[in-house]
CSV table of C-alpha atoms in Angstrom, one decimal:
chain,number,residue,atom,x,y,z
A,1,MET,CA,-92.9,-3.6,-171.9
A,2,LEU,CA,-91.5,-4.7,-175.3
A,3,ASP,CA,-90.2,-1.2,-176.5
A,4,SER,CA,-86.4,-2.5,-177.0
A,5,LEU,CA,-87.5,-5.3,-179.3
A,6,LYS,CA,-88.2,-3.2,-182.2
A,7,TYR,CA,-84.5,-2.4,-182.6
A,8,ARG,CA,-83.1,-5.2,-185.0
A,9,ASP,CA,-79.6,-5.7,-183.4
A,10,TYR,CA,-81.0,-5.8,-179.8
A,11,ARG,CA,-83.7,-8.3,-180.8
A,12,LEU,CA,-81.0,-10.6,-182.3
A,13,LEU,CA,-78.9,-10.4,-179.2
A,14,TRP,CA,-82.1,-10.8,-177.1
A,15,LEU,CA,-82.9,-14.2,-179.0
A,16,ALA,CA,-79.4,-15.3,-178.8
A,17,SER,CA,-79.4,-14.8,-175.0
A,18,LEU,CA,-82.6,-16.6,-174.6
A,19,SER,CA,-81.5,-19.6,-176.6
A,20,ALA,CA,-78.1,-19.7,-174.9
A,21,GLY,CA,-79.6,-19.2,-171.5
A,22,GLY,CA,-82.2,-21.9,-172.1
A,23,ALA,CA,-79.2,-24.1,-172.9
A,24,ALA,CA,-77.3,-23.3,-169.7
A,25,TRP,CA,-80.3,-24.0,-167.5
A,26,ALA,CA,-81.4,-27.3,-169.1
A,27,LEU,CA,-77.7,-28.4,-169.0
A,28,ILE,CA,-77.6,-27.6,-165.1
A,29,VAL,CA,-80.7,-29.7,-164.6
A,30,ALA,CA,-79.6,-32.6,-166.9
A,31,ARG,CA,-76.0,-32.6,-165.8
A,32,GLY,CA,-77.0,-32.6,-162.1
A,33,TRP,CA,-79.3,-35.4,-162.5
A,34,LEU,CA,-76.8,-37.5,-164.3
A,35,VAL,CA,-74.1,-36.9,-161.7
A,36,TYR,CA,-76.6,-37.7,-158.8
A,37,THR,CA,-77.4,-41.0,-160.9
A,38,LEU,CA,-73.8,-41.9,-161.3
A,39,SER,CA,-72.6,-41.1,-157.8
A,40,GLY,CA,-75.7,-41.0,-155.5
A,41,SER,CA,-74.6,-38.2,-153.7
A,42,SER,CA,-75.5,-34.4,-153.5
A,43,VAL,CA,-71.7,-33.6,-152.7
A,44,TRP,CA,-70.7,-34.7,-156.3
A,45,VAL,CA,-73.6,-32.6,-157.8
A,46,GLY,CA,-72.5,-29.7,-155.6
A,47,LEU,CA,-68.8,-30.1,-156.9
A,48,VAL,CA,-69.9,-30.3,-160.7
A,49,THR,CA,-72.1,-27.1,-160.0
A,50,PHE,CA,-69.2,-25.5,-158.3
A,51,THR,CA,-66.7,-26.3,-161.2
A,52,ALA,CA,-69.3,-25.0,-163.7
A,53,MET,CA,-69.5,-21.7,-161.7
A,54,ALA,CA,-65.8,-21.4,-160.4
A,55,PRO,CA,-64.8,-19.7,-163.5
A,56,MET,CA,-66.7,-16.6,-162.3
A,57,PHE,CA,-63.6,-16.4,-160.0
A,58,LEU,CA,-61.2,-16.4,-162.9
A,59,ALA,CA,-62.8,-15.3,-166.1
A,60,PRO,CA,-64.6,-12.0,-165.6
A,61,PRO,CA,-61.8,-9.7,-165.1
A,62,ILE,CA,-59.9,-11.1,-168.1
A,63,ALA,CA,-63.0,-11.1,-170.2
A,64,GLY,CA,-64.3,-7.6,-168.9
A,65,TYR,CA,-60.8,-6.3,-170.1
A,66,MET,CA,-61.4,-8.1,-173.5
A,67,ALA,CA,-64.8,-6.7,-173.9
A,68,ASP,CA,-63.3,-3.3,-173.7
A,69,LYS,CA,-60.5,-3.9,-176.0
A,70,PHE,CA,-61.9,-6.0,-178.7
A,71,ASN,CA,-65.1,-6.1,-181.0
A,72,ARG,CA,-67.8,-7.3,-178.6
A,73,ARG,CA,-70.0,-9.2,-181.1
A,74,ASN,CA,-67.1,-11.2,-182.3
A,75,LEU,CA,-65.9,-12.1,-178.9
A,76,ILE,CA,-69.6,-13.5,-178.0
A,77,ALA,CA,-69.6,-15.5,-181.3
A,78,ILE,CA,-66.3,-17.1,-180.4
A,79,LEU,CA,-67.4,-18.0,-177.0
A,80,PHE,CA,-70.8,-19.5,-178.2
A,81,THR,CA,-68.4,-21.8,-180.5
A,82,VAL,CA,-66.7,-23.2,-177.3
A,83,GLN,CA,-69.9,-23.7,-175.5
A,84,PHE,CA,-71.4,-25.6,-178.8
A,85,THR,CA,-68.2,-27.7,-178.9
A,86,HIS,CA,-68.6,-28.5,-175.1
A,87,ASN,CA,-72.1,-29.8,-175.6
A,88,ALA,CA,-71.1,-31.7,-178.6
A,89,VAL,CA,-68.3,-33.7,-176.5
A,90,LEU,CA,-70.8,-34.3,-173.9
A,91,VAL,CA,-73.4,-35.9,-176.3
A,92,VAL,CA,-70.6,-38.2,-177.8
A,93,LEU,CA,-69.5,-39.5,-174.3
A,94,SER,CA,-73.0,-39.9,-173.2
A,95,VAL,CA,-74.2,-41.9,-176.4
A,96,THR,CA,-71.2,-44.2,-176.2
A,97,ASP,CA,-71.9,-44.8,-172.7
A,98,VAL,CA,-68.3,-44.1,-171.4
A,99,ILE,CA,-69.1,-40.9,-169.5
A,100,VAL,CA,-67.9,-40.8,-165.8
A,101,VAL,CA,-68.2,-38.0,-163.0
A,102,TRP,CA,-64.8,-36.7,-163.8
A,103,HIS,CA,-65.5,-36.1,-167.5
A,104,ILE,CA,-68.4,-34.0,-166.4
A,105,VAL,CA,-66.4,-32.0,-164.0
A,106,VAL,CA,-63.8,-31.1,-166.5
A,107,LEU,CA,-66.4,-30.2,-169.2
A,108,SER,CA,-68.2,-28.2,-166.7
A,109,PHE,CA,-65.3,-25.9,-166.0
A,110,ILE,CA,-64.9,-25.5,-169.8
A,111,ASN,CA,-68.6,-24.6,-170.3
A,112,GLY,CA,-68.5,-22.3,-167.1
A,113,PHE,CA,-65.4,-20.4,-168.3
A,114,ALA,CA,-66.9,-19.7,-171.7
A,115,ARG,CA,-70.3,-18.8,-170.2
A,116,ALA,CA,-68.5,-16.5,-167.5
A,117,SER,CA,-66.5,-14.8,-170.3
A,118,GLN,CA,-69.5,-14.1,-172.5
A,119,MET,CA,-71.7,-12.3,-169.8
A,120,PRO,CA,-69.4,-9.1,-169.5
A,121,ALA,CA,-69.3,-8.8,-173.4
A,122,GLY,CA,-73.0,-9.3,-173.8
A,123,GLN,CA,-73.7,-6.8,-171.1
A,124,ALA,CA,-71.3,-4.2,-172.3
A,125,LEU,CA,-72.7,-4.6,-176.0
A,126,LEU,CA,-76.4,-4.2,-175.0
A,127,PRO,CA,-76.4,-0.4,-174.3
A,128,ASN,CA,-75.1,0.1,-177.8
A,129,LEU,CA,-78.0,-1.3,-179.4
A,130,VAL,CA,-80.9,0.9,-178.1
A,131,PRO,CA,-81.2,4.7,-177.4
A,132,LYS,CA,-80.3,5.9,-174.0
A,133,ASP,CA,-83.9,6.3,-172.9
A,134,ASN,CA,-84.7,2.6,-173.6
A,135,LEU,CA,-81.8,1.5,-171.5
A,136,LEU,CA,-83.9,0.5,-168.4
A,137,ASN,CA,-86.3,-1.5,-170.6
A,138,ALA,CA,-83.5,-3.1,-172.6
A,139,ILE,CA,-81.6,-4.3,-169.5
A,140,SER,CA,-84.8,-5.7,-167.9
A,141,LEU,CA,-85.8,-7.6,-171.3
A,142,ASN,CA,-82.4,-9.0,-171.3
A,143,ALA,CA,-82.7,-10.1,-167.6
A,144,ALA,CA,-86.0,-11.9,-168.7
A,145,THR,CA,-84.1,-13.9,-171.1
A,146,THR,CA,-81.5,-14.8,-168.5
A,147,GLN,CA,-84.1,-15.7,-165.8
A,148,GLY,CA,-87.0,-16.7,-168.0
A,149,SER,CA,-84.6,-19.2,-169.9
A,150,ARG,CA,-84.9,-21.3,-166.6
A,151,LEU,CA,-88.4,-22.2,-167.7
A,152,VAL,CA,-87.7,-22.3,-171.7
A,153,GLY,CA,-84.7,-24.7,-171.2
A,154,PRO,CA,-86.1,-27.1,-168.7
A,155,ALA,CA,-89.4,-27.2,-170.3
A,156,LEU,CA,-88.1,-28.0,-173.8
A,157,VAL,CA,-85.7,-30.8,-172.5
A,158,SER,CA,-88.2,-32.4,-169.9
A,159,PRO,CA,-89.8,-34.7,-172.3
A,160,LEU,CA,-86.5,-35.6,-173.8
A,161,MET,CA,-85.2,-36.2,-170.1
A,162,ALA,CA,-88.2,-38.6,-169.6
A,163,ALA,CA,-87.7,-40.5,-173.0
A,164,PHE,CA,-84.1,-40.6,-173.5
A,165,GLY,CA,-82.4,-39.4,-170.2
A,166,PRO,CA,-79.9,-36.7,-170.0
A,167,VAL,CA,-78.4,-37.3,-173.4
A,168,GLY,CA,-81.6,-36.0,-175.0
A,169,ALA,CA,-81.1,-32.7,-173.1
A,170,PHE,CA,-77.5,-32.5,-174.1
A,171,ALA,CA,-78.2,-32.8,-177.7
A,172,THR,CA,-80.9,-30.1,-177.5
A,173,CYS,CA,-78.6,-27.7,-175.6
A,174,THR,CA,-76.1,-28.2,-178.7
A,175,LEU,CA,-78.6,-26.9,-181.1
A,176,PHE,CA,-79.6,-24.0,-178.8
A,177,TYR,CA,-75.9,-22.9,-178.9
A,178,VAL,CA,-75.7,-23.2,-182.7
A,179,PHE,CA,-78.8,-20.9,-183.0
A,180,SER,CA,-77.4,-18.4,-180.7
A,181,PHE,CA,-74.1,-18.4,-182.6
A,182,ILE,CA,-76.0,-17.7,-186.0
A,183,LEU,CA,-77.9,-14.9,-184.4
A,184,VAL,CA,-74.9,-13.1,-183.1
A,185,LEU,CA,-73.0,-13.2,-186.3
A,186,ASN,CA,-75.8,-11.3,-187.9
A,187,ILE,CA,-75.6,-8.3,-185.5
A,188,LYS,CA,-74.3,-5.2,-187.5
A,189,THR,CA,-73.6,-2.9,-184.7
A,190,VAL,CA,-69.7,-2.5,-183.9
A,191,SER,CA,-69.1,-2.0,-180.3
A,192,PHE,CA,-65.7,-1.4,-178.5
A,193,GLY,CA,-64.7,0.2,-175.2
A,194,SER,CA,-61.4,2.1,-174.8
A,195,MET,CA,-58.6,2.3,-172.4
A,196,ASP,CA,-57.3,5.2,-170.5
A,197,LYS,CA,-53.8,6.2,-172.3
A,198,ARG,CA,-52.7,7.8,-169.1
A,199,GLU,CA,-53.0,4.5,-167.3
A,200,SER,CA,-50.9,1.5,-167.6
A,201,ALA,CA,-52.1,-2.0,-168.8
A,202,LEU,CA,-52.5,-3.1,-165.2
A,203,GLY,CA,-54.2,0.2,-164.2
A,204,ASN,CA,-56.7,-0.1,-167.2
A,205,PHE,CA,-57.3,-3.7,-166.2
A,206,PHE,CA,-58.4,-2.8,-162.6
A,207,ALA,CA,-60.3,0.4,-163.6
A,208,GLY,CA,-63.7,-1.5,-163.0
A,209,LEU,CA,-62.7,-2.6,-159.6
A,210,ARG,CA,-61.7,0.9,-158.6
A,211,PHE,CA,-64.9,2.2,-160.0
A,212,ILE,CA,-67.1,-0.1,-158.1
A,213,TYR,CA,-65.1,0.1,-154.9
A,214,SER,CA,-65.1,4.0,-154.7
A,215,HIS,CA,-68.8,4.5,-155.9
A,216,SER,CA,-71.2,5.3,-152.8
A,217,LEU,CA,-74.3,3.6,-154.2
A,218,VAL,CA,-72.7,0.6,-156.2
A,219,LEU,CA,-70.5,-0.5,-153.6
A,220,PRO,CA,-73.3,-1.1,-150.8
A,221,LEU,CA,-75.5,-2.5,-153.5
A,222,MET,CA,-73.0,-5.0,-154.8
A,223,ILE,CA,-72.3,-6.3,-151.2
A,224,THR,CA,-76.1,-6.8,-150.7
A,225,VAL,CA,-76.4,-8.7,-154.1
A,226,PHE,CA,-73.3,-10.7,-153.3
A,227,LEU,CA,-75.0,-11.9,-150.1
A,228,HIS,CA,-78.3,-12.5,-152.0
A,229,CYS,CA,-76.4,-14.7,-154.4
A,230,CYS,CA,-74.7,-16.6,-151.6
A,231,LEU,CA,-77.8,-17.1,-149.5
A,232,THR,CA,-80.8,-17.6,-151.7
A,233,MET,CA,-79.5,-18.1,-155.4
A,234,SER,CA,-77.1,-21.1,-154.7
A,235,PHE,CA,-79.8,-23.7,-154.8
A,236,GLU,CA,-79.3,-25.7,-158.0
A,237,SER,CA,-77.2,-28.5,-156.2
A,238,LEU,CA,-80.0,-29.0,-153.7
A,239,LEU,CA,-82.9,-29.7,-156.4
A,240,PRO,CA,-82.0,-33.4,-157.0
A,241,VAL,CA,-82.1,-34.5,-153.6
A,242,LEU,CA,-85.2,-32.3,-152.8
A,243,SER,CA,-87.2,-33.7,-155.6
A,244,GLU,CA,-86.7,-37.2,-154.5
A,245,GLY,CA,-89.0,-36.3,-151.5
A,246,PHE,CA,-91.9,-35.1,-153.9
A,247,PHE,CA,-91.3,-37.1,-157.1
A,248,SER,CA,-91.1,-40.7,-158.1
A,249,ASP,CA,-88.7,-39.7,-160.9
A,250,GLY,CA,-86.2,-37.2,-159.3
A,251,GLY,CA,-84.5,-36.3,-162.5
A,252,VAL,CA,-87.8,-35.1,-164.1
A,253,GLY,CA,-89.0,-33.7,-160.8
A,254,ALA,CA,-85.9,-31.4,-160.6
A,255,THR,CA,-86.7,-30.3,-164.1
A,256,TYR,CA,-90.3,-29.2,-162.8
A,257,LEU,CA,-88.9,-27.5,-159.8
A,258,MET,CA,-86.6,-25.4,-162.0
A,259,MET,CA,-89.4,-24.8,-164.5
A,260,SER,CA,-91.4,-23.4,-161.7
A,261,VAL,CA,-88.3,-21.0,-160.9
A,262,GLY,CA,-88.4,-19.9,-164.5
A,263,THR,CA,-92.0,-19.3,-164.6
A,264,GLY,CA,-91.8,-17.0,-161.7
A,265,ALA,CA,-88.7,-15.3,-163.1
A,266,LEU,CA,-90.3,-14.7,-166.6
A,267,ILE,CA,-93.4,-13.2,-165.2
A,268,LEU,CA,-91.7,-10.8,-162.7
A,269,VAL,CA,-89.0,-9.6,-164.8
A,270,LEU,CA,-91.3,-8.8,-167.7
A,271,ALA,CA,-93.6,-6.9,-165.2
A,272,ILE,CA,-90.4,-4.9,-164.2
A,273,ALA,CA,-89.6,-4.2,-167.8
A,274,GLY,CA,-92.7,-2.3,-167.9
A,275,VAL,CA,-92.0,0.0,-165.0
A,276,LYS,CA,-90.3,3.2,-166.0
A,277,ASN,CA,-90.7,5.2,-162.8
A,278,LEU,CA,-87.4,5.1,-160.9
A,279,LYS,CA,-89.1,5.7,-157.4
A,280,LEU,CA,-91.2,2.7,-158.2
A,281,ARG,CA,-88.4,0.5,-159.2
A,282,GLY,CA,-86.7,1.4,-155.9
A,283,ARG,CA,-89.8,0.1,-154.0
A,284,PHE,CA,-89.9,-3.2,-156.2
A,285,LEU,CA,-86.3,-3.7,-155.4
A,286,LEU,CA,-86.9,-3.7,-151.4
A,287,ILE,CA,-90.1,-5.9,-151.9
A,288,THR,CA,-88.6,-8.5,-154.2
A,289,ALA,CA,-85.4,-8.6,-152.0
A,290,ILE,CA,-87.8,-9.6,-149.0
A,291,PHE,CA,-89.5,-12.2,-150.9
A,292,SER,CA,-86.3,-13.6,-152.2
A,293,GLY,CA,-85.7,-14.6,-148.6
A,294,LEU,CA,-89.3,-15.7,-147.9
A,295,GLY,CA,-89.1,-17.9,-151.0
A,296,PRO,CA,-86.8,-20.4,-149.9
A,297,VAL,CA,-88.2,-20.5,-146.5
A,298,LEU,CA,-91.5,-21.7,-148.2
A,299,LEU,CA,-89.8,-24.1,-150.2
A,300,GLY,CA,-88.0,-25.6,-146.9
A,301,ILE,CA,-91.3,-26.0,-145.1
A,302,ALA,CA,-93.3,-27.3,-148.0
A,303,PRO,CA,-95.5,-30.3,-146.9
A,304,THR,CA,-96.6,-31.2,-150.5
A,305,VAL,CA,-95.4,-30.8,-154.1
A,306,GLU,CA,-98.0,-27.9,-154.8
A,307,VAL,CA,-96.3,-25.9,-152.0
A,308,ALA,CA,-92.9,-26.6,-153.2
A,309,LEU,CA,-93.7,-25.6,-156.7
A,310,LEU,CA,-95.1,-22.4,-155.2
A,311,GLY,CA,-91.9,-21.9,-153.3
A,312,CYS,CA,-90.0,-22.2,-156.4
A,313,PHE,CA,-92.1,-19.7,-158.3
A,314,VAL,CA,-91.7,-17.2,-155.4
A,315,MET,CA,-88.1,-17.7,-155.4
A,316,GLY,CA,-87.7,-17.5,-159.3
A,317,GLY,CA,-89.7,-14.4,-159.4
A,318,SER,CA,-88.4,-12.4,-156.7
A,319,GLN,CA,-84.6,-13.4,-157.3
A,320,ALA,CA,-84.8,-12.5,-161.0
A,321,ALA,CA,-86.7,-9.0,-160.3
A,322,TYR,CA,-84.1,-8.3,-157.7
A,323,MET,CA,-81.3,-9.2,-159.9
A,324,ALA,CA,-82.7,-7.3,-162.8
A,325,ILE,CA,-83.3,-4.0,-161.0
A,326,SER,CA,-79.9,-4.3,-159.3
A,327,GLY,CA,-78.0,-4.9,-162.6
A,328,ALA,CA,-79.9,-1.9,-164.2
A,329,VAL,CA,-78.7,0.4,-161.4
A,330,VAL,CA,-75.0,-0.8,-162.0
A,331,GLN,CA,-75.3,-0.5,-165.8
A,332,MET,CA,-76.8,3.0,-165.5
A,333,SER,CA,-73.8,4.0,-163.3
A,334,ALA,CA,-71.1,2.7,-165.3
A,335,PRO,CA,-69.5,4.7,-168.2
A,336,ASP,CA,-69.8,3.0,-171.6
A,337,TYR,CA,-66.0,3.0,-172.3
A,338,MET,CA,-65.4,0.7,-169.3
A,339,ARG,CA,-68.8,-1.0,-168.9
A,340,GLY,CA,-67.2,-4.3,-169.8
A,341,ARG,CA,-64.7,-4.0,-166.8
A,342,VAL,CA,-67.5,-2.7,-164.5
A,343,MET,CA,-69.9,-5.6,-165.2
A,344,SER,CA,-67.1,-8.1,-165.0
A,345,VAL,CA,-66.3,-7.0,-161.5
A,346,TYR,CA,-69.9,-7.1,-160.7
A,347,LEU,CA,-70.4,-10.6,-162.0
A,348,TRP,CA,-67.0,-11.8,-160.6
A,349,HIS,CA,-68.2,-11.0,-156.9
A,350,ILE,CA,-71.5,-12.6,-157.3
A,351,GLY,CA,-71.0,-15.7,-159.6
A,352,GLY,CA,-67.9,-16.8,-157.6
A,353,MET,CA,-69.7,-17.0,-154.4
A,354,MET,CA,-72.6,-18.8,-156.0
A,355,ALA,CA,-70.2,-21.4,-156.9
A,356,ALA,CA,-68.8,-21.9,-153.7
A,357,PHE,CA,-72.2,-21.8,-151.8
A,358,ASN,CA,-73.6,-24.5,-154.1
A,359,LEU,CA,-71.0,-26.7,-152.9
A,360,ILE,CA,-71.4,-25.7,-149.3
A,361,ASN,CA,-75.1,-26.1,-149.4
A,362,ALA,CA,-74.9,-29.5,-151.0
A,363,ALA,CA,-72.5,-30.7,-148.4
A,364,LEU,CA,-74.8,-29.5,-145.6
A,365,ALA,CA,-77.8,-31.1,-147.3
A,366,ASP,CA,-76.1,-34.4,-147.3
A,367,HIS,CA,-75.9,-34.1,-143.6
A,368,ILE,CA,-79.1,-32.1,-142.4
A,369,GLY,CA,-81.2,-32.4,-145.5
A,370,ALA,CA,-81.9,-29.8,-148.0
A,371,SER,CA,-85.0,-28.1,-146.2
A,372,PRO,CA,-83.1,-26.9,-143.3
A,373,VAL,CA,-80.6,-25.3,-145.7
A,374,PHE,CA,-83.4,-23.5,-147.6
A,375,ILE,CA,-85.0,-22.2,-144.3
A,376,VAL,CA,-81.8,-20.8,-142.6
A,377,THR,CA,-80.6,-19.1,-145.7
A,378,GLY,CA,-83.8,-17.3,-146.5
A,379,LEU,CA,-84.1,-16.1,-143.1
A,380,VAL,CA,-80.6,-14.8,-142.7
A,381,PHE,CA,-81.0,-12.9,-146.1
A,382,ILE,CA,-84.3,-11.0,-145.0
A,383,LEU,CA,-82.0,-10.1,-141.9
A,384,THR,CA,-79.4,-8.8,-144.3
A,385,ILE,CA,-82.1,-6.4,-146.0
A,386,PHE,CA,-83.0,-4.8,-142.8
A,387,ILE,CA,-79.4,-4.2,-142.0
A,388,SER,CA,-78.8,-2.7,-145.5
A,389,PHE,CA,-81.0,0.2,-144.4
A,390,MET,CA,-77.9,1.5,-142.5
A,391,SER,CA,-76.6,2.7,-146.1
A,392,LYS,CA,-78.0,6.0,-146.8
A,393,PRO,CA,-77.5,5.6,-150.6
A,394,LEU,CA,-79.5,2.3,-150.3
A,395,ARG,CA,-82.2,3.8,-148.3
A,396,ASP,CA,-82.5,6.4,-150.9
A,397,LEU,CA,-82.6,3.8,-153.7
A,398,TYR,CA,-85.3,1.9,-151.9
A,399,ILE,CA,-87.6,4.6,-150.9
A,400,ASN,CA,-87.0,7.4,-153.7
A,401,GLY,CA,-85.3,5.3,-156.6
A,402,LYS,CA,-82.3,7.6,-156.4
A,403,VAL,CA,-79.5,6.5,-158.6
A,404,ASP,CA,-77.5,9.6,-159.3
A,405,TYR,CA,-74.6,9.3,-156.9
């Protein structure tokens, strides 16, 4: 399960990703509760979440190109510096008590742009840090940091949220990013992609897009993942209003709900990391996809806080495992010289729509409540999975674990 951690540079990247991911998820919770406190509206929370995720529309194509053209380690270090600076400014504004919603909107965009740019570089660097036969394990463990940080970040800041409010979380996030920056600077592996000299600059820029759109397995998988992110993973803006129905302190309650999501994510993705049989991975992909739809339904009908926490646990575990396996399939299919551009296109499709649907879901929640939104989106995604069986490559992936198309 932990094979890849014996490689020094991979271990450094893994710890840096865990620290940065913890900062990102803690920031989502603290920032969302602060905006809800200042505005009293889920729409403003959705707008801030949208602004933080909107760079997924803009940054990945540029970042993927840069990740294949420049030293990937140095690029990640620069982007961690931007995120550290963003959090430091947020702390100063909060401590001086001059912060208003529009400050958070602008800072969220800066933070989101840096994070969206960091992801393709990190995912392109990762396969260069372990032997090829450890790639599936390395990708799964990396996904564990991405998803499990939903637990680590909120868990570390929840007592600070209770004692000092959001500013305590913001200060902790700043330290997380400093730690990530130091770790990345200690990575010794030099990793570059390459450009096709026969192509123009514009042709090289769009190489990842052509690869995905012409691949018989990656394309239908990406469409399904795209809908998964729209329907089941765009829930962050709903947590503050949902938590008020179960907890006396909605801000701390939202943190507990996110911690439950992170707990499920960490457990399931670590379990996936230990699975090396491709056929079994395909079956897990199908099962976790179905439970990704059932989780929101359970959360939407939850009569008690215990059931709500269980719904978050199921959501987090199934979503994280589904995304880990899907991401591994795309990584295995992409050639190394253009992996940055391929992964940037993949992130571009899924992250951008998560931003849009967080805003849409928040607007719906203000009118009909959060629970109906969870129920409807969960059921629609389950229907989507049954429809996806119409694609032969996806059927082969679900049933036989076949990835060589």
